[in-house]
XYZ file of C-alpha atoms in Angstrom:
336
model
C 117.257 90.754 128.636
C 117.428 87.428 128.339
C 116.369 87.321 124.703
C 118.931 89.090 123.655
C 121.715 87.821 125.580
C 120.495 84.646 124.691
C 120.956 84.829 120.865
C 124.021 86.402 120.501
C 126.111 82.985 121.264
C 123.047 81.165 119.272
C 124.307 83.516 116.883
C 128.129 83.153 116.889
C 127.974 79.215 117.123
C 125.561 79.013 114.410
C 127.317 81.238 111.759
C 131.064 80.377 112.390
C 130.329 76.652 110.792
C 128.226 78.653 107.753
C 130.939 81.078 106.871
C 133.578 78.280 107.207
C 131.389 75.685 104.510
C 130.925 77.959 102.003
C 134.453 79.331 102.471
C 135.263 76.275 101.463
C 132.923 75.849 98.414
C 134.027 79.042 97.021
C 137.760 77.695 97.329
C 136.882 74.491 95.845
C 134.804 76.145 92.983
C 137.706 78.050 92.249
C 140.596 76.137 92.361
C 138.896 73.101 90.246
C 136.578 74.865 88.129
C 133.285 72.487 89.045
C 130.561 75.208 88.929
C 128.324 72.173 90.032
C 128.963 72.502 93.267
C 126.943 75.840 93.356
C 124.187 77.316 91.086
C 124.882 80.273 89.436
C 122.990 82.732 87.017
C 126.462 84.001 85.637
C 124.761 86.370 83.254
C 123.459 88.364 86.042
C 126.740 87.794 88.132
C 129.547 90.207 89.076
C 132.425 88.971 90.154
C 134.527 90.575 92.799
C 138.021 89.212 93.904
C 137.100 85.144 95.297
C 133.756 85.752 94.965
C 131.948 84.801 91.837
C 128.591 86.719 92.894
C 129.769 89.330 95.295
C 126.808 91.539 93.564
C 124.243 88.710 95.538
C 125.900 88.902 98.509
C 126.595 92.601 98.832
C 122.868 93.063 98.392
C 122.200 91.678 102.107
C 124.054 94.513 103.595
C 121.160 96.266 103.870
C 119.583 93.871 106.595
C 122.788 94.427 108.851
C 122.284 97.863 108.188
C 118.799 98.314 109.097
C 119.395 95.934 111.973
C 122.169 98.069 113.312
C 120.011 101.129 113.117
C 117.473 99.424 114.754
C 119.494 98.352 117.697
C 120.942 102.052 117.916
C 117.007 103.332 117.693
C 115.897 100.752 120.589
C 118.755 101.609 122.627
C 117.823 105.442 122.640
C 114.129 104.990 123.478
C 115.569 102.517 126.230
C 118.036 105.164 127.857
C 116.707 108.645 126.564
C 113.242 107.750 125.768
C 111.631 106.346 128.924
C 112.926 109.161 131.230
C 108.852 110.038 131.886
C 107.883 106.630 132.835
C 107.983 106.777 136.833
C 105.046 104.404 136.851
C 103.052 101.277 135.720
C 104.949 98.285 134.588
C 108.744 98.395 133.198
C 108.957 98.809 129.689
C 110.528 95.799 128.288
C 113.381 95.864 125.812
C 115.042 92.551 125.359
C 112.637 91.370 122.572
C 113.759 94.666 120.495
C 117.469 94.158 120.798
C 116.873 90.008 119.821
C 114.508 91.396 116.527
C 117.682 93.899 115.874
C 120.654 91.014 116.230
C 118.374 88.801 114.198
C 118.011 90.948 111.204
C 121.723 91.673 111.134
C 122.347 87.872 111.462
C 119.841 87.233 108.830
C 121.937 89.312 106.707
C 125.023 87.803 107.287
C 123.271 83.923 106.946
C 121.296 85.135 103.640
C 124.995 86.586 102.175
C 126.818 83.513 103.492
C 123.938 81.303 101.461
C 124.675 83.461 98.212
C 128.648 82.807 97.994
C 127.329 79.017 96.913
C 123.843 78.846 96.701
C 122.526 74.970 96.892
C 120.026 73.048 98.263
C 121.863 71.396 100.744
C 122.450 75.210 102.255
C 119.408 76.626 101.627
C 118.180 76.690 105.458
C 120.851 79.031 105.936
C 118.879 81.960 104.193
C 115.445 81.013 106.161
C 116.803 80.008 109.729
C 116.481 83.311 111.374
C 113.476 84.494 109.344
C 111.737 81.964 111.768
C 112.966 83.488 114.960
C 112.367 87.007 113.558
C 108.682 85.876 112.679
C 108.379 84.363 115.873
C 109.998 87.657 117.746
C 107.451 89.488 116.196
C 104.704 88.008 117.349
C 105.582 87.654 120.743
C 106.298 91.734 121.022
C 102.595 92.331 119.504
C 101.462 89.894 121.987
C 103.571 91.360 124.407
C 102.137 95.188 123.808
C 98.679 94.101 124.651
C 100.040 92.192 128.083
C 102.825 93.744 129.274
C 103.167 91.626 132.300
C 103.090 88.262 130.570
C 105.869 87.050 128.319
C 107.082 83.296 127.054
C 110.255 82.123 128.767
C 113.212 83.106 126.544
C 114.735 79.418 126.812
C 111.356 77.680 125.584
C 111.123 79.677 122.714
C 114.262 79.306 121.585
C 113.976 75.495 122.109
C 110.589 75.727 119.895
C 112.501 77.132 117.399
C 115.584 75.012 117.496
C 112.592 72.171 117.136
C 111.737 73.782 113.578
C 115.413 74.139 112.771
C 116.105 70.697 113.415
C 113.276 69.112 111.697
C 113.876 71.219 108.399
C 117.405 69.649 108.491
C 115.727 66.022 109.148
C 113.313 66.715 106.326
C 116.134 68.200 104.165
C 118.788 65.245 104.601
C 116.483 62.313 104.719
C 113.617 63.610 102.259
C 109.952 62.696 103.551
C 107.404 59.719 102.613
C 103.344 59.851 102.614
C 103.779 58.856 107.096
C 106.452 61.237 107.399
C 103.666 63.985 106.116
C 101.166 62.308 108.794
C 103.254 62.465 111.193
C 103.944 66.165 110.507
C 99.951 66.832 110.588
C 99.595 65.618 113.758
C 103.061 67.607 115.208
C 101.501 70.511 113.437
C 97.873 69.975 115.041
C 99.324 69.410 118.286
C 101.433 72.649 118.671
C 99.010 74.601 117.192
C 96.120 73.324 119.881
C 98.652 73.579 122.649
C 99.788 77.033 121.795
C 96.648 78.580 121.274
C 95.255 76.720 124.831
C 97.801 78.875 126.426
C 97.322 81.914 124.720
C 93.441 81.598 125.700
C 94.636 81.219 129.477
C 97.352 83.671 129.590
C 100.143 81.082 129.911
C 98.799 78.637 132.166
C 97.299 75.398 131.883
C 93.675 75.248 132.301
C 92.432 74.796 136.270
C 96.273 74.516 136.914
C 97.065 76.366 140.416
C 93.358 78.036 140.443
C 93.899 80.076 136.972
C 90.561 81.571 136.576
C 90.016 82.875 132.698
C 88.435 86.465 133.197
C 88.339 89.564 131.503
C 86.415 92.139 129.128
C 83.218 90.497 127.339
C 84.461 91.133 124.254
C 87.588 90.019 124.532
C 87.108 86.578 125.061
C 84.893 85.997 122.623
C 87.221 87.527 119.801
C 89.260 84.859 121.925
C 87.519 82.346 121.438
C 87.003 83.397 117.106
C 90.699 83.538 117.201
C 91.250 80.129 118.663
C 88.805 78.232 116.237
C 90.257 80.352 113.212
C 93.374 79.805 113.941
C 93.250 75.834 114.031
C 90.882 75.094 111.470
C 93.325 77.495 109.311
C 96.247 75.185 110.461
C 94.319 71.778 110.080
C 93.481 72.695 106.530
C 97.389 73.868 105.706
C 98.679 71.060 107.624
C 96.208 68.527 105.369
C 96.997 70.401 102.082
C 100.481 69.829 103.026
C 100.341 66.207 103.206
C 98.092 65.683 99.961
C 100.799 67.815 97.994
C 104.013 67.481 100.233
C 105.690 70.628 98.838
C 109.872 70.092 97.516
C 110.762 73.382 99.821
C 109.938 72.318 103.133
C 112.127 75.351 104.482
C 110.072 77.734 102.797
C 106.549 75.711 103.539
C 107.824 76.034 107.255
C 108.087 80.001 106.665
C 104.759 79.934 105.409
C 103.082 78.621 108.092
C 104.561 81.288 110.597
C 103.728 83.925 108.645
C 100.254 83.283 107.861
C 99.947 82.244 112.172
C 101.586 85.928 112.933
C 99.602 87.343 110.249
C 96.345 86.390 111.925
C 97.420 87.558 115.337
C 98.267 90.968 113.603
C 94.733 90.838 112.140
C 93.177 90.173 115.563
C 95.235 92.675 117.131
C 93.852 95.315 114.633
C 90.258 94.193 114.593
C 90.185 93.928 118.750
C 91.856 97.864 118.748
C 88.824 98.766 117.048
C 86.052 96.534 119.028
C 87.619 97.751 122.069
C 87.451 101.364 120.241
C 90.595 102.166 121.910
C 92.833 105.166 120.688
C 94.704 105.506 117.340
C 97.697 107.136 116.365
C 98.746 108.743 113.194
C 102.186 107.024 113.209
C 101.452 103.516 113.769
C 98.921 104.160 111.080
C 101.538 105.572 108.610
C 103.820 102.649 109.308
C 100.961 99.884 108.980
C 100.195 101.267 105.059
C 104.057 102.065 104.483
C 104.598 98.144 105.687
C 101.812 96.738 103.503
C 102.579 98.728 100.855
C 106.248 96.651 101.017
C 104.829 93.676 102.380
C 103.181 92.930 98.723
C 105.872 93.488 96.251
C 108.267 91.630 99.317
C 106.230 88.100 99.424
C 105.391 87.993 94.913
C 109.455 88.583 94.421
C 110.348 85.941 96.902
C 107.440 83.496 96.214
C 108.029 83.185 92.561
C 109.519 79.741 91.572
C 112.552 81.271 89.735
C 114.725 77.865 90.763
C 113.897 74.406 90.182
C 116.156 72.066 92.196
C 117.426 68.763 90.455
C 118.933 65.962 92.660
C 122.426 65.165 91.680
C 122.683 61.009 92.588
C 126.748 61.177 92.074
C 127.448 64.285 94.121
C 124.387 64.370 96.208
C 124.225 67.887 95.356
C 121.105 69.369 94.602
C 121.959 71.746 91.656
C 119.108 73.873 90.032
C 117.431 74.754 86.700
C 117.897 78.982 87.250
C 115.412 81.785 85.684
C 116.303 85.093 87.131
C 114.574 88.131 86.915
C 117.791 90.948 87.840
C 118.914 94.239 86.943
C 120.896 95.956 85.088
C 120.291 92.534 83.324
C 117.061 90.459 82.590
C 117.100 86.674 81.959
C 113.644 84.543 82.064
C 114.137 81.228 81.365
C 117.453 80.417 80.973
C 118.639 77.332 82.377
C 122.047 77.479 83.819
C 123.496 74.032 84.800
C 127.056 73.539 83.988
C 128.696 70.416 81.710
Protein backbone atom coordinates (compact mmCIF):
# COMPACT_ATOMS: atom_id res chain seq x y z
CA UNK A 1 0.00 0.00 0.00
CA UNK A 2 2.67 2.01 -0.19
CA UNK A 3 1.50 3.89 -3.27
CA UNK A 4 -1.21 5.06 -1.81
CA UNK A 5 -0.09 5.96 1.51
CA UNK A 6 2.59 7.53 -0.14
CA UNK A 7 0.65 10.21 -2.12
CA UNK A 8 -1.73 11.31 0.14
CA UNK A 9 0.91 13.71 2.10
CA UNK A 10 2.49 14.29 -1.61
CA UNK A 11 -0.91 15.34 -1.98
CA UNK A 12 -1.70 17.61 1.01
CA UNK A 13 1.82 19.40 0.86
CA UNK A 14 1.52 19.99 -2.71
CA UNK A 15 -2.04 21.55 -2.86
CA UNK A 16 -2.11 23.61 0.44
CA UNK A 17 0.60 26.19 -1.28
CA UNK A 18 -1.81 26.02 -4.72
CA UNK A 19 -5.05 26.83 -3.02
CA UNK A 20 -3.27 29.49 -0.86
CA UNK A 21 -1.58 31.42 -4.35
CA UNK A 22 -4.48 31.65 -6.16
CA UNK A 23 -6.46 32.56 -3.03
CA UNK A 24 -4.52 35.24 -3.15
CA UNK A 25 -4.79 36.20 -6.88
CA UNK A 26 -8.44 36.07 -6.73
CA UNK A 27 -8.23 38.60 -3.66
CA UNK A 28 -5.88 40.76 -5.40
CA UNK A 29 -7.93 40.66 -8.72
CA UNK A 30 -10.71 41.74 -6.80
CA UNK A 31 -9.86 44.23 -4.54
CA UNK A 32 -7.69 46.27 -7.32
CA UNK A 33 -9.44 45.50 -10.36
CA UNK A 34 -6.06 44.33 -12.50
CA UNK A 35 -7.65 41.52 -14.60
CA UNK A 36 -3.94 41.14 -15.82
CA UNK A 37 -3.01 39.18 -13.31
CA UNK A 38 -5.24 36.30 -14.70
CA UNK A 39 -6.69 35.53 -18.20
CA UNK A 40 -10.13 35.47 -18.54
CA UNK A 41 -12.73 34.77 -21.41
CA UNK A 42 -15.41 36.92 -19.46
CA UNK A 43 -17.97 36.35 -22.16
CA UNK A 44 -18.10 32.76 -21.39
CA UNK A 45 -17.66 33.46 -17.54
CA UNK A 46 -20.12 33.12 -14.65
CA UNK A 47 -19.43 34.61 -11.77
CA UNK A 48 -20.27 33.18 -8.42
CA UNK A 49 -19.63 35.06 -5.05
CA UNK A 50 -15.29 35.73 -5.10
CA UNK A 51 -14.99 33.82 -7.91
CA UNK A 52 -15.00 35.39 -11.30
CA UNK A 53 -15.22 31.88 -13.21
CA UNK A 54 -16.76 29.58 -10.69
CA UNK A 55 -18.54 27.97 -13.99
CA UNK A 56 -14.53 26.73 -14.92
CA UNK A 57 -13.89 25.57 -11.78
CA UNK A 58 -17.11 23.83 -10.87
CA UNK A 59 -16.62 21.85 -14.06
CA UNK A 60 -13.65 19.75 -12.36
CA UNK A 61 -15.96 18.31 -9.86
CA UNK A 62 -16.51 15.65 -11.90
CA UNK A 63 -12.83 14.22 -11.57
CA UNK A 64 -13.26 14.19 -7.64
CA UNK A 65 -16.34 12.58 -8.29
CA UNK A 66 -15.33 9.85 -10.46
CA UNK A 67 -12.23 9.50 -8.33
CA UNK A 68 -14.27 9.02 -5.22
CA UNK A 69 -16.35 6.40 -6.91
CA UNK A 70 -13.46 4.81 -7.98
CA UNK A 71 -11.86 4.52 -4.62
CA UNK A 72 -15.34 3.26 -3.19
CA UNK A 73 -15.40 0.60 -6.37
CA UNK A 74 -11.62 -0.59 -5.58
CA UNK A 75 -12.30 -0.82 -2.03
CA UNK A 76 -15.31 -3.32 -2.59
CA UNK A 77 -13.49 -5.65 -5.01
CA UNK A 78 -10.61 -5.40 -2.29
CA UNK A 79 -12.88 -6.51 0.77
CA UNK A 80 -16.03 -8.17 -0.92
CA UNK A 81 -14.61 -9.07 -4.18
CA UNK A 82 -11.59 -11.31 -3.57
CA UNK A 83 -13.37 -13.58 -1.01
CA UNK A 84 -12.67 -16.69 -3.78
CA UNK A 85 -9.06 -16.08 -4.11
CA UNK A 86 -7.50 -18.74 -1.57
CA UNK A 87 -4.61 -19.13 -3.97
CA UNK A 88 -1.85 -17.85 -6.37
CA UNK A 89 -0.33 -14.52 -5.71
CA UNK A 90 -2.11 -11.60 -3.57
CA UNK A 91 -4.04 -9.38 -5.54
CA UNK A 92 -2.52 -6.04 -5.29
CA UNK A 93 -4.47 -2.88 -4.56
CA UNK A 94 -2.31 0.03 -3.68
CA UNK A 95 -1.81 1.18 -7.34
CA UNK A 96 -5.84 1.46 -7.59
CA UNK A 97 -6.35 3.54 -4.50
CA UNK A 98 -3.05 6.00 -5.75
CA UNK A 99 -4.97 6.18 -9.58
CA UNK A 100 -8.31 7.04 -7.37
CA UNK A 101 -6.55 9.91 -4.93
CA UNK A 102 -4.87 11.16 -8.08
CA UNK A 103 -7.89 11.83 -10.11
CA UNK A 104 -9.61 13.52 -7.19
CA UNK A 105 -6.40 15.61 -6.67
CA UNK A 106 -6.27 16.32 -10.29
CA UNK A 107 -9.56 17.79 -9.85
CA UNK A 108 -8.91 19.86 -7.13
CA UNK A 109 -5.24 21.14 -8.89
CA UNK A 110 -7.13 21.62 -12.42
CA UNK A 111 -10.07 23.85 -10.34
CA UNK A 112 -7.40 25.56 -8.23
CA UNK A 113 -5.55 26.48 -11.85
CA UNK A 114 -9.01 27.91 -13.17
CA UNK A 115 -9.69 30.56 -10.20
CA UNK A 116 -6.54 32.51 -12.07
CA UNK A 117 -5.48 30.85 -14.96
CA UNK A 118 -1.70 32.00 -16.05
CA UNK A 119 1.26 30.73 -17.26
CA UNK A 120 3.21 30.94 -14.36
CA UNK A 121 0.43 28.29 -12.80
CA UNK A 122 -0.18 26.32 -15.52
CA UNK A 123 1.77 23.09 -14.13
CA UNK A 124 -0.79 23.02 -11.63
CA UNK A 125 -3.48 21.58 -14.13
CA UNK A 126 -0.83 18.90 -15.66
CA UNK A 127 1.17 17.80 -12.45
CA UNK A 128 -0.85 14.83 -11.54
CA UNK A 129 -1.87 13.93 -15.11
CA UNK A 130 1.84 12.69 -15.10
CA UNK A 131 1.56 10.46 -12.10
CA UNK A 132 -1.88 9.24 -13.28
CA UNK A 133 -0.23 8.40 -16.77
CA UNK A 134 2.53 6.91 -15.12
CA UNK A 135 0.05 4.85 -12.55
CA UNK A 136 -1.45 3.54 -15.42
CA UNK A 137 1.10 2.05 -16.94
CA UNK A 138 2.62 0.46 -14.18
CA UNK A 139 -0.96 -1.44 -13.27
CA UNK A 140 -1.06 -2.76 -17.09
CA UNK A 141 2.43 -3.76 -16.57
CA UNK A 142 1.61 -4.97 -13.35
CA UNK A 143 -1.51 -7.33 -14.68
CA UNK A 144 0.78 -9.21 -16.94
CA UNK A 145 3.50 -9.75 -13.84
CA UNK A 146 1.88 -9.82 -10.85
CA UNK A 147 4.90 -10.54 -8.81
CA UNK A 148 7.05 -7.70 -10.08
CA UNK A 149 6.31 -4.08 -9.33
CA UNK A 150 8.63 -0.64 -9.31
CA UNK A 151 9.46 0.56 -5.81
CA UNK A 152 6.80 3.13 -4.81
CA UNK A 153 9.63 5.69 -3.60
CA UNK A 154 11.57 5.56 -7.10
CA UNK A 155 8.69 6.30 -8.96
CA UNK A 156 7.62 8.94 -7.19
CA UNK A 157 11.18 10.41 -7.26
CA UNK A 158 11.01 9.91 -11.28
CA UNK A 159 8.18 11.88 -11.25
CA UNK A 160 9.14 14.59 -8.85
CA UNK A 161 12.28 14.66 -11.56
CA UNK A 162 9.62 15.72 -14.35
CA UNK A 163 7.90 18.07 -11.93
CA UNK A 164 10.93 19.80 -11.14
CA UNK A 165 12.36 20.21 -14.49
CA UNK A 166 8.96 21.63 -15.95
CA UNK A 167 9.32 24.30 -13.19
CA UNK A 168 13.19 24.82 -14.26
CA UNK A 169 12.08 25.02 -17.87
CA UNK A 170 9.07 27.21 -16.91
CA UNK A 171 11.02 29.90 -14.68
CA UNK A 172 14.24 30.08 -16.55
CA UNK A 173 12.90 29.48 -20.27
CA UNK A 174 15.29 27.10 -22.40
CA UNK A 175 18.17 27.87 -25.11
CA UNK A 176 19.23 25.59 -28.31
CA UNK A 177 21.88 23.38 -25.25
CA UNK A 178 19.21 23.40 -22.86
CA UNK A 179 17.11 21.32 -25.72
CA UNK A 180 20.42 19.05 -26.12
CA UNK A 181 20.71 18.52 -22.99
CA UNK A 182 17.05 17.44 -22.71
CA UNK A 183 17.67 14.87 -25.77
CA UNK A 184 20.18 13.21 -24.16
CA UNK A 185 18.10 13.11 -20.45
CA UNK A 186 15.30 11.93 -22.64
CA UNK A 187 17.50 9.17 -24.53
CA UNK A 188 18.96 8.11 -21.42
CA UNK A 189 15.75 7.33 -19.38
CA UNK A 190 14.14 5.98 -22.11
CA UNK A 191 17.23 3.29 -22.80
CA UNK A 192 17.47 2.70 -19.09
CA UNK A 193 13.82 2.10 -18.57
CA UNK A 194 13.18 -0.06 -21.29
CA UNK A 195 16.71 -2.21 -20.29
CA UNK A 196 14.82 -2.99 -17.21
CA UNK A 197 11.62 -3.70 -18.50
CA UNK A 198 13.43 -6.29 -20.97
CA UNK A 199 15.04 -7.94 -17.72
CA UNK A 200 12.21 -7.81 -15.41
CA UNK A 201 13.75 -5.16 -13.12
CA UNK A 202 17.20 -6.12 -12.90
CA UNK A 203 20.29 -5.08 -14.40
CA UNK A 204 21.64 -7.25 -17.01
CA UNK A 205 24.09 -10.31 -15.57
CA UNK A 206 23.50 -8.50 -12.16
CA UNK A 207 23.20 -11.34 -9.30
CA UNK A 208 22.85 -14.24 -12.13
CA UNK A 209 19.46 -12.71 -13.75
CA UNK A 210 18.97 -15.03 -16.55
CA UNK A 211 16.34 -13.44 -19.31
CA UNK A 212 13.94 -16.49 -20.09
CA UNK A 213 10.59 -17.02 -21.07
CA UNK A 214 7.92 -17.83 -23.93
CA UNK A 215 9.48 -17.54 -27.62
CA UNK A 216 7.24 -15.15 -28.51
CA UNK A 217 7.42 -13.06 -25.93
CA UNK A 218 10.72 -11.89 -26.13
CA UNK A 219 10.81 -11.18 -29.40
CA UNK A 220 7.61 -8.84 -29.23
CA UNK A 221 10.22 -7.76 -26.44
CA UNK A 222 12.66 -7.08 -28.22
CA UNK A 223 10.05 -5.05 -31.24
CA UNK A 224 8.90 -3.17 -28.26
CA UNK A 225 12.29 -2.08 -27.08
CA UNK A 226 13.57 -0.82 -30.58
CA UNK A 227 10.04 0.87 -31.20
CA UNK A 228 9.92 2.37 -28.32
CA UNK A 229 13.39 4.29 -28.54
CA UNK A 230 13.60 5.08 -32.01
CA UNK A 231 9.91 6.60 -31.31
CA UNK A 232 11.54 8.62 -28.40
CA UNK A 233 14.85 9.58 -30.30
CA UNK A 234 12.77 11.00 -33.10
CA UNK A 235 10.29 13.06 -30.48
CA UNK A 236 13.14 13.95 -28.41
CA UNK A 237 15.05 15.40 -31.85
CA UNK A 238 11.80 17.04 -33.17
CA UNK A 239 11.70 18.61 -29.87
CA UNK A 240 14.91 20.28 -30.03
CA UNK A 241 14.61 21.47 -33.82
CA UNK A 242 11.16 23.15 -32.80
CA UNK A 243 11.48 23.59 -28.91
CA UNK A 244 7.71 23.80 -28.30
CA UNK A 245 6.39 27.22 -25.85
CA UNK A 246 4.31 24.48 -23.58
CA UNK A 247 6.89 22.40 -22.24
CA UNK A 248 4.24 21.13 -19.56
CA UNK A 249 2.07 19.89 -22.11
CA UNK A 250 5.14 18.53 -24.52
CA UNK A 251 6.10 16.60 -21.21
CA UNK A 252 2.37 15.09 -21.19
CA UNK A 253 2.85 14.14 -24.59
CA UNK A 254 5.61 12.13 -24.32
CA UNK A 255 3.98 9.90 -21.50
CA UNK A 256 1.13 9.38 -23.24
CA UNK A 257 2.34 8.34 -26.49
CA UNK A 258 5.17 5.86 -24.12
CA UNK A 259 1.88 4.34 -22.20
CA UNK A 260 0.09 4.31 -25.35
CA UNK A 261 2.56 1.92 -26.93
CA UNK A 262 2.72 -0.36 -23.94
CA UNK A 263 -1.18 -0.51 -24.19
CA UNK A 264 -0.68 -1.40 -27.87
CA UNK A 265 1.81 -4.17 -27.03
CA UNK A 266 -0.25 -5.37 -24.33
CA UNK A 267 -3.18 -5.84 -26.84
CA UNK A 268 -1.21 -7.19 -29.75
CA UNK A 269 0.83 -9.84 -27.26
CA UNK A 270 -3.02 -10.96 -25.77
CA UNK A 271 -3.64 -11.96 -29.17
CA UNK A 272 -0.08 -13.62 -30.23
CA UNK A 273 -0.27 -15.41 -27.07
CA UNK A 274 -4.10 -16.16 -28.17
CA UNK A 275 -4.97 -15.96 -24.63
CA UNK A 276 -8.71 -15.49 -23.49
CA UNK A 277 -10.98 -12.43 -24.06
CA UNK A 278 -13.66 -11.00 -22.23
CA UNK A 279 -16.70 -9.16 -23.28
CA UNK A 280 -16.21 -6.41 -20.64
CA UNK A 281 -12.76 -5.37 -21.02
CA UNK A 282 -13.74 -5.30 -24.64
CA UNK A 283 -16.77 -2.97 -24.04
CA UNK A 284 -14.62 -0.68 -21.94
CA UNK A 285 -11.58 -0.59 -24.51
CA UNK A 286 -14.23 0.87 -27.46
CA UNK A 287 -16.27 2.94 -24.74
CA UNK A 288 -12.56 4.46 -23.75
CA UNK A 289 -11.49 5.11 -27.35
CA UNK A 290 -14.56 6.25 -28.28
CA UNK A 291 -13.77 9.22 -25.38
CA UNK A 292 -10.23 9.08 -25.79
CA UNK A 293 -10.69 10.99 -29.37
CA UNK A 294 -13.01 13.80 -28.75
CA UNK A 295 -10.79 14.03 -25.06
CA UNK A 296 -7.14 14.68 -26.75
CA UNK A 297 -8.75 17.26 -30.19
CA UNK A 298 -10.64 19.49 -27.26
CA UNK A 299 -7.56 19.70 -25.15
CA UNK A 300 -4.93 19.84 -27.97
CA UNK A 301 -6.41 22.73 -29.77
CA UNK A 302 -4.32 25.98 -29.35
CA UNK A 303 -7.29 28.05 -28.02
CA UNK A 304 -4.57 30.31 -25.83
CA UNK A 305 -1.62 32.03 -26.99
CA UNK A 306 0.60 33.14 -24.08
CA UNK A 307 2.31 36.69 -24.29
CA UNK A 308 5.22 37.50 -21.87
CA UNK A 309 4.47 40.46 -19.76
CA UNK A 310 8.34 42.15 -19.18
CA UNK A 311 6.80 44.61 -16.29
CA UNK A 312 4.82 42.03 -14.34
CA UNK A 313 6.53 38.94 -15.46
CA UNK A 314 3.21 37.60 -15.96
CA UNK A 315 2.51 35.64 -18.82
CA UNK A 316 -1.04 36.82 -19.85
CA UNK A 317 -2.73 35.24 -23.00
CA UNK A 318 -4.44 36.08 -26.33
CA UNK A 319 -7.95 33.78 -25.44
CA UNK A 320 -10.30 32.02 -28.24
CA UNK A 321 -12.77 29.84 -26.50
CA UNK A 322 -14.96 27.47 -27.86
CA UNK A 323 -17.90 27.15 -24.64
CA UNK A 324 -21.42 26.66 -24.16
CA UNK A 325 -24.26 28.08 -23.66
CA UNK A 326 -21.92 30.68 -25.37
CA UNK A 327 -19.53 30.48 -28.46
CA UNK A 328 -16.58 32.87 -28.98
CA UNK A 329 -13.71 32.02 -31.73
CA UNK A 330 -11.32 34.47 -31.92
CA UNK A 331 -11.75 36.95 -29.58
CA UNK A 332 -8.85 38.26 -27.92
CA UNK A 333 -9.34 39.09 -24.34
CA UNK A 334 -6.39 41.01 -22.75
CA UNK A 335 -7.34 43.74 -20.47
CA UNK A 336 -6.13 47.75 -20.71
Amino acid sequence: MLYSWNIIPMAVFYTLPVIQLVYTYQVILNNTGNEEICYYNFMCANPLGQLTVFNNVFSNTGYILLGILYLIIVWWKATHGNRSQGYGIKKYFGLHYALGIALIMEGILSGSYHVCPNGSNYQFDTSYMYIMVCLMTLKLFQNRHPDQLASAHVTYICLAVFATIVVFVLVFGTQVLDWIILLFVHIGISFILTLLYYNEGHWPCSNGHIQNGHEKLMRGKKFLIAVVNLLNLSVAIAATVVQPKDFATYLLSVLIINAGLYVGFYIVMKVVLRERWTVYPIVYAIVAVCLWVPALFFFTRRLTEWKHDELSGIQLANTACVCVPCICINEKQLSV
